[in-house]
Every structure is written in C-alpha cells, then in structure tokens.
Amino acid sequence: MSSVGSHQEQLSQSDPSPSPNSCSSFELIDMDAASLYEPVSPHWFYCKIIDSKETWIPFNSEDSQQLEEAYGSGKDCNGRVVPTDGGRYDVHLGERMRYAVYWDELATEVRRCTWFYKGDKDNKYVPYTESFSQVLEETYMLAVTLDEWKKKLESPNREIIILHNPKLMVHYQPAPGADEWGPTPTEQGRPRTVKRGLENISVDIHCGEPLQIDHLVFIVHGIGPACDLRFRSIVQCVNDFRSVSLSLLQTHFKKAQENQQIGRVEFLPVNWHSPLHSTGVDVDLQRITLPSINRLRHFTNDTILDVFFYNSPTYCQTIVDTVASEMNRIYTLFLHRNPDFKGGVSIAGHSLGSLILFDILTNQKDSLGDNDTEKASLNIDMAQGDTPTLEEALKKLQLSEFCSVFEKEQVDKAALALCTDTDLQEMGIPLGPRKKILNYFRPTKTPTGSVKYPRLIYKPEIFFAFGSPIGMFLTVRGLRRIDPNYRFPTCNGFFNIYHPFDPVAYRIEPMVVPEVEFEPMLIPHHKGRKRMHLELREGLSRMSMDLRNNLLGSLKMAWKSFTRAPYPALQAAETVGDAEAEPESRAEKPSDVNTEETPVPVNEVPSINVGMLNGGQRIDYVLQEKPIESFNEYLFALQSHLCYWESEDTVLLVLKEIYQTQGVSLDQPSQ
C-alpha cells in the first residue's frame, strides 16, 4: 500500500493525468464519486497596463462567448481573427494577442482563463497561464474523482500550489534565496488564495454592446498627450465617454431600445499630438530649453506650446492635415468594417481641438454646389487651396468699382494685406469700403494665412465643442461679430458646451447678438431635476427679492400714514388735491399695492434670435456645477476644464441632440 500511496503522490506532483498503467485503480472508482466532477467554464481575459502594473480585465460576456466558439471550432482557430469591444479591437487567436483597429496602441496578451490567484496586496485575481491551468484542472479532477486531497503541484516558477479541499486551495511563493533544501511551503509567509472558475471570484462582467450603430462621433483632443487629471490618453478618456453613453442609453432611452428603434452611438478618438511631436520639433526644443525647473519646462514644451504651434503656419498645416486625414481614414475603415452602417457622422472637440475643428468646418465647401452658405461670411479669410483672385474677392465684397483703382496703383491681394487705413484713404477709398477691405484682407484676421485646409469626405451633422476657446480666438483674430445668417458650409448643428468654472471656455452667442445680454442655456441634470444647491440659491434669491419689495411697499404705506393730516379740514383739502391728481395716482396705485409681484422673467428670453450657426437653435449650453464646486471656484477651475469625459449631463445632451435628428426622444421621467 505504501508503494501505491507513493505512486499517487508522485503522480499528483508531476503529472496529474492518469497513466495507462493506473487504469486498474480507476476501475474501483464509484460512479457517484465520478459524477461529482463538473468541467470548469472558461472566460477570456486580456492584459492591460494600468498605473505601470499589469491588470487582467475580462472580456464582456458576448465577446468571451465568441472567442470560446472560435476556439472550439477546430484546427483552423489559430488563424481566426475575432472582433471584440464593439469592433474596436481584434483578437488573433493563434497569437493570443489583442490589437487596436482604429488607433495605434501596443498589442496586449489574451488568455483563456480557468484558474486564478490573488495575494493579500493584490486588488484583483490574476489568471494562471493556459498550460498551467490545464495541469491544475486535471489535478483537481483527479482529486474530486478519487476523493483524495492535499495534492501538491509545482509551477514552472518553483511555486507550490496545494489543493487541500474544493474550498481551500493555496499558492506558496518561494522564499528569497531558497533552494531545494530550503524551507517548506508552509514556512514561506502568507499564501495566496487560489480559485477555480470565474464564478468563485468577485469580478464584474459587463454585457456586450448593441450590434447596431446609429451614429458615429469623432472626438479630437486638446493640448498635450494627457486629457484629464489622471494623465490618461484620449483613447482612455473616450472609453469613459462611451461607457457613460451606453449606461445612459439603458436608462434614458429604454423604450426606444426595447422597441429596437436604436442601438448605440460609437465614439472614436482622433489623436494629432503624437504626429505633431514626431516631426522632430521636440529635439529642436530640447536644445534651447533651459536646464532649470526641468519638469515644468518639459510640461510646457509638451502641452502649452501646442497653442503656439497652431498659430504657426508650418505646424498648423501639420495639425489640420493630421486631424482631417485621421478622420477620413477612420471613417473609411469604419465603413469597411461596418458595411451596413447607414447613420450619420458628428464631430466633437475638447479645448484646442474644438478650435481646430471649427477652422476645418469653416473652410469646407459644399460638394453639392449649394452656394447659399457663401452669402454670409465670418469676415475671416481662411486661406484654401483655391483662394479667390483680387477681382473675385472685391466682387464678393460688392466693391468691384474699386478694382480699377487697385490695378492703377498696382496693388494685388498680397499688397492689400499690408495696407493700412491711411493707405486706402490716400487712394480715395471711402470709409465704409475701407473697413470691408481691411476686415477681409488684413492678415491678423487669420493666424494661418498660408494654411490649406483639407476637405472631409463626409458632412458632419453636429459639431460639439467642450470647454472651447473658439470665442476668444475669434476675438483675438479681430472678429467682433458673427453674421447671424452665417452657417457652416457642410454642418448644420453647433453646440458650445462648457462648465461655468472652466477657465478656457468662452461663449459664442454674444458674438452673434452683441446688443442683447442673456444667459446661456442651462443643461438639465441627467436625473431630471436641477441640482439642489442651485434650487436653494434661486429660492433664496427670490425670497430676498420678495422681502425687498415687501419692505419697500410697507415703508411707502407707513410714510403716507405718517404724513396724512390729522384734522378733518386738512383731510378734506387733501382729498381735493388727491382728486386733482387722480390719473397719476391711479397709474401709481398698482405698483404700490402689488409691489411684491414682479412677473418679469429673468432667465427666459424666447424672442432672442441667435442666428443660423446652429440652425436657429441656442448655441451656448452651461453645465450645473456640483455643490462642492460652488464653495471655491478657483480650487476646481482646472478640474472643470477636464470634467467632460465623465459628465453624465454632457453625454446625455450629446445623445439627445443626435437622436433628435432621427426622431427619437428621451423617455419621460416617471412622476
């Protein structure tokens, strides 16, 4: 019996699978004991670097099922490529690698996972390799079938795993410097917990994304490689934006999803920072950068200088070419991978990215030949590949009669860009035409006079700007007003969304209607109400207004009672005097009696016409600040500029406007 026991122990340590010579022992196994074993259900994971540490993240249930079906399809599975994560990543089964489809990203490892371990300092369970998991599973099957536990296995890293019973399995790490004569596993510190199957570990498995894609949105980042306070890339931030949208679709468009009216909106990032800084400009900057305060200077070179790059014709051309070509490339690739896509396309930009998109949209041309959009102008000559001649420009400005004057003076477009008001006055040009000419030809109207803007191969439906400095840049360029009739040549919608404490954001509507002061549109809270502290603030404001009006009315009534004559003769005289002034007193009487009623709306301006830049709709939309943010505006200024990626209110407004173009509205909130 001792030889049999030693043989089984050797089997459990080396090869847990039964050998042909041990078949006789299995003949004695009770069939009931054999039926206790159930094969483990695998789940697929991929590795991701988070905070410089490898983290294994499970695929959603639908992707894992597709990978498992492809894995079990046969020998040809090694050459299979399975799209995952809504088609944004491809998994090559043979390589066990996961590749990004639309952007550059390091490939990551993929595993078919069945066994996991976790130490005291680990936040999540880590899957064993597929080969070692198979060894663990075979050992576990043998232990359950024979009802013999306390089996020991040694991993390729000389780590010891002991299966005490189905609920207690531990993993011991070798002690530092320990050899084969070193301490036993039980003397090597706190063991790791070993779990079999996904159902025994605490991990959230998300459902898959809807297959139907209703709309495509490109998102362009602002300055620098990082997009939030956690120094995450544009890809990671857009992933958050997409996750919030999927959650809001389930809660605020539930009826439309149940009726299969909608699927989802796909958000894809557009990166221009990496191509710009790969041109060699970083090397040139490093040569002239001072060695002091190295970290601050590196931060400045990597982020703030992007604004100056955009104002440089050389690097501005690189930026707009990169943004436009990336959006065209991704759009073409998206259509190739989604041939049934029939939805529209919108674009969104954060910070400087919104200005880049604004300039690109301003310089598009309607491919259908619709010239109505050219009747109104921003009065900014954004140079294109086919810029008009001097005669065509003057004709556009309705100043053709002065063409002969410039020909006589031998003045062309380039010379007009250098002319001053005095020069034009000496040529005999009146004041009105002088202003038009200077506004059109003056080079300060555009920071990139020699930039040629590429054309997009599609017409965006809506342009969303998050925390945008567009208004400030237009003002700096010399534009004081946007023509109310102006609209983008190829885009019908424009929403300027910002946080009230965002130091980079500026309004657009005052440039369209400068003579009227009115508040921006307040973005509703995603839970269907105004934030409590804002309601309290408005309530206190109304209360103070009512108290002030009531106090003024009471003081007026008291003053009249004190100044009233106490003698009947004087009262009679006062009555006669009042009768003579009866028309005036009647006009004043309502204001004296009902001073507390002021039905004049403060925030409602239904008669305001904000032009056609957003199809006649409002343009500026402001978020509601959180209660903690209202305590100190300066403390949360930087955070306010980077809050849009995870803002439910922002995402809900984007979804609402996109689906409104398809005739789908939000669910009515339950009372």
XYZ file of C-alpha atoms in Angstrom:
671
model
C 0.000 0.000 0.000
C 2.902 2.299 0.691
C 4.121 1.847 -2.843
C 0.669 2.702 -4.182
C 0.492 5.798 -1.981
C 3.913 6.966 -3.060
C 2.979 6.376 -6.668
C -0.160 8.506 -6.334
C 1.777 11.264 -4.567
C 4.370 11.243 -7.325
C 1.586 11.380 -9.865
C -0.003 14.397 -8.196
C 3.282 16.285 -8.130
C 4.498 15.568 -11.616
C 1.705 14.615 -13.961
C -1.824 14.728 -12.616
C -3.272 12.980 -15.677
C -3.742 9.225 -15.237
C -1.243 6.988 -16.991
C -2.216 3.796 -18.859
C -0.652 1.685 -16.091
C -3.018 3.142 -13.496
C -6.227 2.211 -15.290
C -6.866 -0.601 -12.815
C -7.209 1.909 -9.974
C -9.966 3.743 -11.839
C -11.971 0.562 -12.190
C -12.587 0.712 -8.430
C -13.929 4.287 -8.505
C -17.543 4.702 -7.555
C -19.579 6.199 -10.392
C -21.299 8.568 -7.934
C -17.933 9.996 -6.953
C -17.026 10.463 -10.615
C -20.258 12.342 -11.245
C -19.270 14.975 -8.663
C -16.758 16.476 -11.076
C -18.018 19.189 -13.418
C -15.775 20.773 -16.046
C -14.811 24.373 -15.378
C -16.335 27.123 -17.516
C -13.581 29.242 -19.109
C -13.686 33.002 -19.598
C -11.409 35.114 -21.763
C -9.286 37.944 -20.331
C -6.893 40.499 -21.788
C -3.947 42.213 -20.136
C -3.820 45.984 -19.736
C -1.188 48.245 -18.199
C -2.788 50.415 -15.502
C -0.560 52.612 -13.343
C 2.550 50.771 -14.611
C 1.105 47.439 -13.492
C -0.302 44.547 -15.481
C -4.032 44.145 -14.866
C -6.145 41.363 -16.302
C -9.578 42.518 -17.436
C -12.357 40.158 -18.504
C -13.989 40.475 -21.883
C -17.706 41.109 -21.798
C -19.915 38.046 -21.879
C -20.693 38.218 -25.603
C -17.070 38.678 -26.648
C -15.922 35.850 -24.393
C -18.555 33.557 -25.871
C -17.481 34.440 -29.411
C -13.845 33.768 -28.536
C -14.744 30.431 -26.968
C -16.785 29.407 -30.008
C -13.894 30.311 -32.297
C -11.501 28.423 -30.015
C -13.609 25.283 -30.169
C -14.257 25.478 -33.893
C -11.334 23.202 -34.792
C -7.754 23.328 -36.022
C -8.359 26.449 -38.106
C -8.969 28.500 -34.983
C -5.298 29.530 -34.826
C -5.781 31.714 -37.888
C -9.061 33.202 -36.699
C -9.450 36.919 -36.002
C -12.352 37.781 -33.710
C -13.550 41.413 -33.427
C -14.249 42.460 -29.840
C -15.215 45.569 -27.854
C -17.743 46.710 -30.415
C -15.301 46.137 -33.284
C -12.626 48.460 -31.894
C -10.185 45.603 -31.180
C -9.279 42.385 -32.998
C -8.133 39.255 -31.179
C -5.781 36.946 -33.091
C -6.451 33.571 -31.509
C -3.277 31.919 -32.733
C -1.077 34.649 -31.295
C -3.294 35.191 -28.243
C -2.882 38.932 -28.847
C -5.335 41.837 -28.923
C -4.810 44.656 -31.462
C -6.468 48.086 -31.695
C -8.218 48.721 -35.013
C -8.599 52.493 -35.370
C -5.602 53.882 -33.472
C -2.008 52.992 -32.593
C -1.682 51.010 -29.399
C 0.635 48.310 -28.123
C -0.783 44.836 -28.587
C -1.748 43.062 -25.359
C -1.856 39.416 -24.323
C -5.082 37.400 -24.271
C -5.790 34.282 -22.185
C -8.438 31.630 -21.909
C -8.724 31.613 -18.121
C -9.996 28.943 -15.720
C -7.787 29.226 -12.602
C -6.891 32.390 -10.674
C -4.842 33.503 -7.686
C -4.691 36.615 -5.535
C -2.340 37.762 -2.786
C -3.039 39.999 0.172
C -1.764 43.084 -1.639
C -3.485 42.316 -4.944
C -6.717 44.108 -5.821
C -7.826 41.644 -8.462
C -7.385 37.976 -9.227
C -4.651 37.076 -11.701
C -5.222 34.189 -14.120
C -2.692 31.383 -14.445
C -1.289 30.567 -17.851
C -3.405 28.305 -20.008
C -0.939 25.419 -19.827
C -0.620 25.512 -16.043
C -4.371 25.988 -15.646
C -4.829 22.749 -17.562
C -2.480 20.985 -15.136
C -4.422 22.403 -12.189
C -7.719 21.299 -13.699
C -6.510 17.752 -14.309
C -5.202 17.531 -10.752
C -8.481 18.879 -9.411
C -10.459 16.355 -11.474
C -8.325 13.513 -10.100
C -8.758 14.754 -6.517
C -12.554 15.034 -6.848
C -12.876 11.676 -8.572
C -10.651 9.781 -6.110
C -11.683 11.927 -3.161
C -8.015 12.333 -2.294
C -6.876 15.859 -1.443
C -3.823 17.708 -0.154
C -2.240 17.339 -3.541
C 0.853 19.398 -4.296
C 1.914 20.904 -7.594
C 4.966 22.891 -8.512
C 4.628 25.695 -11.024
C 7.308 26.493 -13.613
C 8.474 29.283 -11.274
C 9.038 26.747 -8.473
C 5.949 27.986 -6.656
C 3.928 25.425 -4.715
C 0.149 25.006 -5.031
C -1.644 22.764 -2.528
C -5.229 21.612 -3.051
C -6.468 20.967 0.492
C -10.154 20.610 -0.470
C -12.547 22.106 -3.043
C -12.922 25.281 -0.978
C -9.345 25.677 0.272
C -6.539 25.881 -2.282
C -3.402 27.890 -1.615
C -0.372 29.110 -3.517
C 3.019 29.484 -1.762
C 5.789 31.614 -3.216
C 9.416 30.502 -2.817
C 11.366 32.352 -0.166
C 14.180 34.647 -1.396
C 17.339 32.615 -1.874
C 15.644 29.315 -1.069
C 16.925 26.238 -2.881
C 15.737 22.649 -2.977
C 16.978 22.268 0.632
C 15.159 25.444 1.698
C 12.114 25.831 3.973
C 8.863 24.012 3.426
C 5.974 25.833 1.710
C 4.162 26.397 5.000
C 7.150 28.389 6.253
C 7.234 30.832 3.358
C 4.912 33.577 4.543
C 1.244 34.260 3.843
C -0.080 32.151 0.979
C -2.075 33.348 -1.991
C -5.685 32.350 -2.470
C -6.403 30.063 -5.406
C -9.820 29.975 -7.080
C -11.275 27.766 -9.778
C -13.650 29.276 -12.306
C -14.955 32.772 -12.807
C -17.980 32.226 -10.574
C -15.749 31.946 -7.496
C -14.059 35.329 -7.859
C -15.606 38.769 -7.466
C -15.415 40.396 -10.874
C -17.901 42.449 -12.868
C -18.731 41.029 -16.272
C -20.450 43.556 -18.487
C -22.941 42.676 -21.168
C -21.945 43.255 -24.744
C -22.623 46.443 -26.661
C -25.565 46.606 -29.091
C -24.533 45.490 -32.549
C -26.483 48.249 -34.277
C -24.559 51.522 -34.607
C -26.832 54.508 -35.199
C -24.295 57.313 -35.291
C -20.532 57.858 -35.420
C -18.787 60.630 -33.470
C -15.122 61.612 -33.820
C -13.580 63.266 -30.741
C -10.477 65.459 -31.092
C -8.375 66.190 -28.012
C -6.853 69.480 -26.866
C -3.299 70.380 -25.886
C -0.850 67.802 -24.595
C -0.861 63.991 -24.622
C -2.933 63.726 -21.407
C -6.615 64.617 -21.309
C -7.504 64.583 -17.608
C -6.038 64.935 -14.131
C -5.086 61.254 -14.102
C -2.846 61.854 -17.140
C -4.825 59.459 -19.297
C -4.692 59.432 -23.075
C -7.502 60.454 -25.401
C -8.274 56.767 -26.006
C -8.897 56.115 -22.313
C -10.983 59.258 -21.865
C -13.133 58.472 -24.888
C -13.618 54.970 -23.471
C -15.135 56.583 -20.373
C -17.288 58.838 -22.529
C -18.544 55.802 -24.444
C -19.232 53.822 -21.263
C -21.305 56.667 -19.848
C -23.289 56.844 -23.095
C -24.070 53.111 -23.019
C -25.306 53.438 -19.441
C -27.478 56.454 -20.259
C -28.983 54.712 -23.284
C -30.241 51.963 -20.987
C -31.774 54.401 -18.514
C -32.967 57.338 -20.638
C -33.743 55.624 -23.966
C -35.104 52.389 -22.505
C -38.337 52.365 -24.512
C -36.537 53.014 -27.779
C -34.090 50.202 -27.043
C -36.860 47.781 -26.084
C -38.645 48.608 -29.342
C -35.333 48.113 -31.207
C -35.507 51.646 -32.564
C -31.946 52.434 -31.568
C -28.691 50.637 -30.938
C -25.796 52.772 -29.775
C -23.528 55.670 -30.705
C -19.901 54.911 -31.487
C -17.284 57.386 -30.253
C -13.792 57.180 -31.762
C -10.749 59.263 -30.717
C -8.612 61.318 -33.081
C -5.013 61.894 -31.976
C -2.958 64.727 -33.504
C -0.448 65.332 -30.696
C 1.756 62.313 -31.444
C 2.195 63.023 -35.187
C 2.962 66.679 -34.425
C 5.665 65.885 -31.873
C 7.166 63.158 -34.057
C 8.262 65.736 -36.651
C 11.486 66.414 -34.756
C 10.297 69.614 -33.117
C 10.824 68.107 -29.656
C 14.523 67.627 -30.386
C 14.831 71.226 -31.540
C 13.036 72.461 -28.433
C 15.226 70.370 -26.164
C 18.360 72.083 -27.488
C 17.111 75.521 -26.473
C 15.338 74.559 -23.257
C 16.999 75.749 -20.064
C 18.104 73.032 -17.621
C 16.441 74.647 -14.593
C 12.971 73.594 -13.363
C 13.214 70.688 -15.762
C 9.797 69.149 -15.061
C 7.928 72.411 -15.532
C 9.756 73.185 -18.761
C 9.075 69.687 -20.071
C 5.386 70.126 -19.245
C 5.357 73.466 -21.067
C 7.051 72.025 -24.170
C 4.631 69.098 -24.217
C 1.355 70.949 -23.626
C 1.142 74.742 -23.643
C 3.352 75.107 -26.717
C 0.692 73.292 -28.744
C -1.241 76.578 -28.781
C 1.758 78.359 -30.326
C 2.250 75.501 -32.777
C -1.291 76.023 -34.005
C -0.597 79.721 -34.549
C 2.428 78.834 -36.674
C 1.591 78.296 -40.368
C 4.116 75.456 -40.619
C 2.896 73.383 -37.716
C -0.724 74.467 -38.112
C -0.660 72.801 -41.517
C 0.609 69.607 -39.885
C -2.137 69.722 -37.263
C -5.081 70.293 -39.615
C -3.732 67.746 -42.089
C -3.407 65.171 -39.306
C -6.890 65.793 -37.904
C -8.649 65.777 -41.270
C -6.717 62.803 -42.672
C -7.243 60.793 -39.469
C -10.988 61.413 -39.515
C -11.150 60.492 -43.209
C -9.017 57.377 -42.671
C -11.008 56.169 -39.661
C -14.294 56.864 -41.444
C -13.219 54.816 -44.459
C -12.010 51.962 -42.247
C -15.211 52.113 -40.202
C -17.378 51.777 -43.323
C -15.245 48.853 -44.486
C -15.761 47.027 -41.187
C -19.421 48.062 -40.901
C -20.826 47.845 -44.437
C -24.428 48.043 -43.182
C -23.912 51.365 -41.425
C -26.480 53.928 -42.567
C -26.196 56.509 -39.783
C -24.764 59.988 -39.730
C -21.476 61.397 -38.508
C -20.809 64.128 -35.963
C -17.594 65.588 -34.582
C -16.589 66.817 -31.125
C -13.556 68.685 -29.889
C -12.181 69.462 -26.457
C -10.338 72.720 -25.758
C -7.935 73.478 -28.637
C -9.355 70.503 -30.536
C -12.667 72.349 -30.879
C -10.891 75.342 -32.459
C -9.154 73.033 -34.943
C -12.489 71.533 -35.944
C -14.090 74.984 -36.135
C -11.462 76.190 -38.598
C -11.757 72.999 -40.650
C -15.551 73.284 -40.813
C -15.337 76.978 -41.707
C -13.203 76.141 -44.735
C -15.251 73.265 -46.108
C -17.117 73.533 -49.384
C -20.464 72.016 -50.145
C -19.802 69.291 -52.717
C -23.382 69.612 -53.959
C -22.718 73.144 -55.163
C -25.023 74.858 -52.691
C -23.862 78.460 -52.622
C -26.386 79.729 -50.088
C -23.886 79.348 -47.288
C -21.482 81.687 -49.068
C -23.905 84.622 -48.854
C -22.981 85.180 -45.215
C -19.385 85.275 -44.113
C -17.436 85.223 -40.897
C -15.359 88.027 -42.394
C -12.352 85.759 -41.955
C -10.366 84.767 -44.996
C -9.268 81.273 -44.052
C -6.947 80.533 -46.958
C -7.682 77.416 -49.007
C -6.106 75.731 -51.951
C -8.205 77.697 -54.465
C -8.260 81.212 -52.947
C -10.196 83.804 -54.960
C -8.466 86.415 -57.093
C -8.496 90.103 -56.220
C -11.343 90.741 -58.659
C -13.371 87.844 -57.249
C -12.752 88.982 -53.686
C -13.876 92.549 -54.422
C -16.927 91.227 -56.227
C -17.793 89.137 -53.176
C -17.488 92.254 -51.026
C -19.628 94.188 -53.565
C -16.725 96.561 -54.166
C -15.988 95.795 -57.836
C -15.906 99.504 -58.723
C -12.610 99.879 -56.836
C -10.842 97.138 -58.805
C -9.564 99.684 -61.368
C -8.146 101.822 -58.549
C -6.036 98.944 -57.269
C -4.966 97.971 -60.778
C -3.857 101.551 -61.400
C -1.919 101.593 -58.121
C -0.558 98.102 -58.907
C -1.958 96.686 -55.689
C -2.682 92.956 -55.517
C -4.090 90.749 -52.744
C -0.736 90.333 -51.048
C -0.170 94.086 -51.003
C -3.693 94.728 -49.718
C -2.938 92.525 -46.739
C -0.224 95.026 -45.773
C -2.251 98.170 -46.442
C -3.365 100.374 -43.578
C -6.422 102.574 -43.308
C -4.269 105.594 -44.207
C -3.003 103.895 -47.379
C -6.549 103.170 -48.534
C -7.641 106.714 -47.665
C -4.868 108.155 -49.841
C -6.144 106.004 -52.725
C -9.528 107.671 -52.378
C -11.377 104.692 -50.867
C -14.323 105.843 -48.671
C -14.593 104.831 -45.014
C -17.200 102.077 -45.447
C -15.363 100.197 -48.217
C -12.090 100.698 -46.322
C -13.488 98.784 -43.334
C -14.702 95.932 -45.544
C -11.364 95.682 -47.306
C -9.355 95.721 -44.089
C -11.633 93.156 -42.444
C -11.241 90.840 -45.421
C -7.581 91.169 -46.352
C -5.865 92.086 -43.074
C -3.592 89.176 -42.106
C -4.460 89.478 -38.401
C -7.835 88.010 -39.250
C -6.285 84.582 -39.516
C -3.296 83.142 -37.685
C -2.607 80.752 -40.525
C -2.815 82.744 -43.711
C -0.951 80.170 -45.808
C -2.696 77.075 -44.473
C -4.607 74.895 -46.919
C -7.476 73.147 -45.170
C -8.239 69.590 -46.322
C -11.746 68.532 -47.160
C -13.664 65.914 -45.220
C -15.174 63.055 -47.197
C -18.447 63.313 -45.278
C -20.769 66.019 -43.980
C -20.906 66.212 -40.192
C -24.389 66.645 -38.818
C -23.474 68.264 -35.475
C -20.346 69.861 -34.056
C -19.950 69.633 -30.249
C -17.370 71.865 -28.541
C -16.358 71.033 -24.947
C -14.604 73.724 -22.915
C -13.901 75.641 -26.089
C -11.802 78.819 -26.555
C -13.289 79.467 -30.020
C -14.864 82.773 -28.996
C -11.591 84.055 -27.556
C -9.534 83.098 -30.622
C -12.040 84.709 -32.994
C -11.905 87.905 -30.948
C -8.096 87.886 -30.929
C -8.128 87.419 -34.694
C -10.072 90.674 -34.958
C -13.595 89.343 -35.433
C -16.079 91.338 -33.373
C -19.309 89.839 -34.675
C -20.512 86.710 -36.443
C -23.089 87.299 -39.126
C -26.433 85.911 -37.855
C -27.030 84.351 -41.269
C -23.700 82.507 -41.262
C -23.667 78.726 -41.023
C -21.040 76.068 -41.646
C -20.989 75.032 -45.312
C -21.381 71.310 -44.538
C -22.551 71.119 -40.904
C -25.971 72.153 -39.601
C -25.523 71.933 -35.818
C -23.149 73.587 -33.350
C -23.279 73.227 -29.555
C -20.841 75.091 -27.313
C -20.871 73.132 -24.025
C -18.892 74.331 -21.032
C -18.604 74.227 -17.259
C -19.240 77.604 -15.546
C -15.815 77.485 -13.839
C -13.850 76.369 -16.909
C -11.051 78.951 -17.358
C -10.541 78.058 -21.030
C -14.180 78.186 -22.148
C -15.782 81.209 -23.845
C -19.264 81.950 -25.151
C -20.304 82.235 -28.809
C -23.806 83.737 -28.719
C -22.705 87.267 -27.642
C -20.705 87.433 -30.881
C -23.886 86.752 -32.855
C -26.179 89.020 -30.802
C -23.851 91.568 -29.159
C -26.582 94.101 -28.427
C -28.576 91.855 -26.067
C -27.425 90.347 -22.793
C -28.902 86.949 -21.970
C -27.899 83.841 -20.080
C -26.748 80.584 -21.729
C -28.971 77.533 -21.758
C -28.725 75.542 -18.528
C -28.091 71.863 -19.232
C -30.608 69.738 -17.308
C -29.363 67.296 -14.704
C -29.337 63.737 -16.022
C -31.701 62.706 -13.209
C -34.314 65.118 -14.475
C -34.025 67.928 -11.944
C -31.921 70.920 -11.072
C -29.208 70.406 -8.509
C -30.478 71.059 -5.006
C -27.980 73.789 -4.148
C -28.910 75.701 -7.308
C -32.603 75.455 -6.457
C -31.822 76.660 -2.944
C -29.781 79.540 -4.308
C -32.587 80.597 -6.655
C -35.130 80.212 -3.858
C -33.103 82.456 -1.566
C -32.670 84.960 -4.384
C -36.429 85.066 -4.985
C -37.061 85.318 -1.234
C -34.690 88.254 -0.872
C -36.358 89.940 -3.846
C -39.801 89.434 -2.315
C -38.637 90.708 1.074
C -37.123 93.766 -0.519
C -40.283 94.517 -2.496
C -42.499 93.959 0.547
C -40.258 96.173 2.678
C -40.382 98.977 0.127
C -44.159 98.707 -0.086
C -44.517 98.743 3.699
C -42.256 101.794 4.001
C -44.296 103.658 1.398
C -47.547 102.856 3.170
C -46.059 103.882 6.558
C -44.748 107.147 5.130
C -48.192 108.010 3.774
C -49.824 107.252 7.106
C -47.328 109.459 8.963
C -47.692 112.386 6.548
C -51.514 112.246 6.480
C -53.157 115.348 8.121
C -54.921 114.596 11.471
C -57.631 117.303 11.164
C -60.806 116.908 9.101
C -60.366 120.254 7.370
C -56.895 119.299 6.190
C -58.148 115.849 5.201
C -60.807 117.460 3.049
C -58.213 119.657 1.404
C -56.003 116.644 0.860
C -58.914 114.802 -0.705
C -59.432 117.648 -3.162
C -55.757 117.581 -4.013
C -55.867 113.835 -4.490
C -58.852 114.150 -6.784
C -56.951 116.538 -8.993
C -54.069 114.095 -9.210
C -56.298 111.072 -9.656
C -54.968 109.963 -13.056
C -51.414 109.937 -11.756
C -52.322 108.140 -8.530
C -54.238 105.500 -10.448
C -51.183 104.857 -12.551
C -49.031 104.500 -9.468
C -51.523 102.547 -7.388
C -50.885 99.046 -8.784
C -47.149 99.346 -8.180
C -47.785 100.481 -4.600
C -50.206 97.756 -3.691
C -48.657 94.792 -5.506
C -45.004 95.621 -5.264
C -44.135 92.027 -4.434
C -45.420 90.717 -7.768
C -42.742 91.024 -10.431
C -43.762 88.656 -13.230
C -40.884 89.737 -15.465
C -38.944 86.599 -16.397
C -35.235 86.922 -15.798
C -33.756 83.848 -17.493
C -36.367 83.317 -20.195
C -35.599 85.061 -23.472
C -37.805 83.337 -26.044
C -37.520 86.215 -28.530
C -33.709 86.038 -28.839
C -32.535 85.129 -32.322
C -29.056 83.580 -32.119
C -28.614 83.212 -35.855
C -28.265 80.179 -38.098
C -24.960 78.809 -36.805
C -26.937 76.077 -35.010
C -29.915 76.078 -37.324
C -31.697 78.789 -35.331
C -31.312 76.966 -32.007
C -29.349 78.098 -28.984
C -25.581 77.599 -29.122
C -24.183 78.098 -25.613
C -25.001 75.414 -23.032
C -23.650 75.565 -19.479
C -23.351 72.661 -17.045
C -24.586 72.824 -13.480
C -21.728 72.933 -11.005
C -21.653 70.404 -8.189
C -22.346 71.543 -4.613
C -18.724 71.079 -3.544
C -17.512 73.078 -6.552
C -19.610 76.092 -5.582
C -17.619 76.575 -2.371
C -14.460 77.625 -4.201
C -14.489 78.370 -7.927
C -10.703 78.724 -8.189
C -9.979 75.411 -6.486
C -11.948 73.462 -9.094
C -11.014 75.560 -12.142
C -8.574 73.069 -13.675
C -10.806 70.117 -12.855
C -13.732 71.920 -14.501
C -11.836 72.070 -17.792
C -11.307 68.300 -17.730
C -14.697 67.185 -16.391
C -16.480 66.495 -19.677
C -15.290 62.920 -20.213
C -17.263 61.503 -17.289
C -20.066 64.068 -17.152
C -23.451 62.370 -17.479
C -25.097 65.714 -18.232
C -22.731 66.371 -21.141
C -23.116 62.891 -22.613
C -26.903 62.999 -22.259
C -27.088 66.291 -24.150
C -24.953 64.811 -26.939
C -27.164 61.704 -27.169
C -30.349 63.779 -27.024
C -29.311 66.014 -29.923
C -28.029 63.109 -32.012
C -31.157 61.000 -31.644
C -33.383 64.023 -32.133
C -32.178 64.109 -35.731
C -33.550 60.562 -36.053
C -36.910 61.357 -34.468
C -36.111 59.548 -31.203
C -36.686 61.417 -27.948
C -35.803 60.842 -24.322
C -38.064 58.796 -22.082
C -40.383 60.913 -19.990
C -39.259 60.898 -16.338
C -41.567 58.984 -14.045
C -43.570 61.115 -11.662
